Coordinates of C-alpha atoms in Angstrom, one line a residue:
Q22 CA 26.6 -27.1 -55.7
D23 CA 28.8 -24.9 -58.0
R24 CA 26.6 -25.9 -61.0
L25 CA 23.4 -24.3 -59.1
S26 CA 25.0 -21.4 -57.9
H27 CA 26.2 -20.5 -61.5
L28 CA 22.3 -21.0 -62.6
W29 CA 21.3 -18.3 -60.1
T30 CA 23.8 -16.0 -61.6
L31 CA 21.2 -15.8 -64.7
P32 CA 18.3 -13.1 -64.1
P33 CA 15.8 -15.2 -65.5
V34 CA 16.5 -18.4 -63.7
A35 CA 16.7 -16.4 -60.5
T36 CA 13.3 -15.0 -60.9
Y37 CA 11.7 -18.1 -62.1
F38 CA 13.2 -20.1 -59.1
T39 CA 12.0 -17.1 -56.6
R40 CA 9.0 -17.0 -57.8
V41 CA 8.2 -20.9 -57.6
T42 CA 9.6 -21.0 -54.1
T43 CA 8.0 -18.3 -52.9
R44 CA 4.5 -19.2 -53.8
V45 CA 1.8 -18.7 -51.2
V46 CA -0.8 -21.4 -51.4
F47 CA -4.6 -19.8 -50.7
S48 CA -7.5 -21.7 -49.9
W49 CA -10.9 -22.1 -51.1
D50 CA -12.3 -19.8 -48.8
D51 CA -9.5 -17.1 -49.3
H52 CA -9.9 -17.0 -53.0
F53 CA -13.9 -16.9 -52.5
S54 CA -12.9 -14.0 -50.0
S55 CA -11.1 -12.6 -52.8
L56 CA -14.1 -13.1 -54.9
Q57 CA -16.3 -10.9 -53.0
A58 CA -14.0 -8.1 -52.4
W59 CA -13.4 -8.3 -56.0
L60 CA -17.1 -8.0 -57.2
M61 CA -17.5 -4.7 -54.6
T62 CA -14.9 -3.2 -56.4
Q63 CA -16.0 -3.8 -59.7
N64 CA -19.6 -3.2 -59.4
G65 CA -20.5 -6.9 -59.5
R66 CA -18.3 -7.4 -62.7
L67 CA -17.1 -11.2 -62.4
P68 CA -13.4 -11.4 -63.3
T69 CA -11.8 -12.8 -66.5
C70 CA -8.8 -14.1 -68.1
S71 CA -8.5 -10.9 -70.2
G72 CA -7.5 -8.5 -67.2
D73 CA -4.0 -8.2 -64.7
E74 CA -2.6 -11.1 -63.4
D75 CA -4.4 -10.9 -59.8
E76 CA -7.5 -10.6 -62.1
R77 CA -6.5 -14.1 -64.3
K78 CA -6.0 -15.8 -61.4
L79 CA -9.2 -15.3 -59.8
A80 CA -10.8 -16.0 -63.1
V81 CA -8.7 -19.3 -63.2
W82 CA -10.1 -20.3 -59.7
L83 CA -13.7 -19.3 -60.7
Q84 CA -13.5 -21.4 -63.7
N85 CA -12.0 -24.6 -61.8
S86 CA -14.8 -24.0 -59.1
C87 CA -17.5 -23.8 -61.7
A88 CA -16.3 -26.8 -63.3
K89 CA -16.3 -28.6 -60.5
A90 CA -19.6 -27.8 -59.3
R91 CA -20.8 -29.0 -62.7
K92 CA -19.2 -32.3 -62.2
D93 CA -20.3 -32.8 -58.7
E94 CA -17.2 -32.5 -57.5
L95 CA -17.5 -29.2 -55.3
Q96 CA -18.2 -29.2 -51.5
P97 CA -22.1 -28.3 -51.1
G98 CA -21.1 -25.4 -48.5
R99 CA -18.7 -24.1 -51.2
L100 CA -21.3 -24.5 -54.1
A101 CA -24.1 -22.7 -51.8
K102 CA -21.6 -20.0 -51.6
L103 CA -21.0 -19.5 -55.2
K104 CA -24.8 -20.0 -56.0
E105 CA -25.3 -16.4 -53.8
V106 CA -22.9 -15.0 -56.3
P107 CA -25.3 -12.6 -58.8
G108 CA -24.6 -14.0 -62.2
L109 CA -22.8 -17.1 -61.7
G110 CA -25.7 -19.3 -62.0
P111 CA -25.3 -20.0 -65.9
R112 CA -21.7 -21.1 -65.4
L113 CA -22.3 -23.3 -62.8
R114 CA -24.9 -24.8 -64.3
G115 CA -22.7 -24.8 -68.1
E116 CA -24.9 -22.8 -69.7
S117 CA -22.5 -19.7 -70.2
P118 CA -23.9 -17.5 -73.2
R119 CA -19.7 -16.6 -74.2
L120 CA -19.1 -20.2 -74.3
H121 CA -22.5 -20.9 -76.5
L122 CA -21.5 -18.1 -78.8
V123 CA -17.6 -19.3 -79.0
W124 CA -18.7 -23.1 -79.7
K125 CA -21.0 -21.9 -82.2
G126 CA -18.5 -19.5 -83.9
H127 CA -16.1 -22.6 -84.5
Y128 CA -18.9 -24.9 -85.5
D129 CA -19.8 -22.2 -88.4
S130 CA -16.1 -21.7 -89.4
L131 CA -16.0 -25.7 -89.7
V132 CA -19.5 -25.6 -91.8
E133 CA -17.9 -23.3 -94.0
W134 CA -14.6 -25.0 -94.4

């Protein structure tokens, strides 16, 4: 107990444990509602991992949901909701143009090497 109280006096440790112990778990529907709100405020632009912390969290959730959809691991009702999101179709099918360009760039680098 004494050691633990000493650890809590260190700011990085206290910050980490406070963040971990107060983490809120959101449901899939909560995330989807956040995505809808995001799309409305961002003129339909999908969230990316290069934005602020909230945008990154939403982008990671979206990436994970699309990955589950491609592996047929997403509930049909959830898949139907994602299919309604404009511009998300290619990601759901694994046909993201950006992913293709990144892969091709890496492939070309290997060929040159």
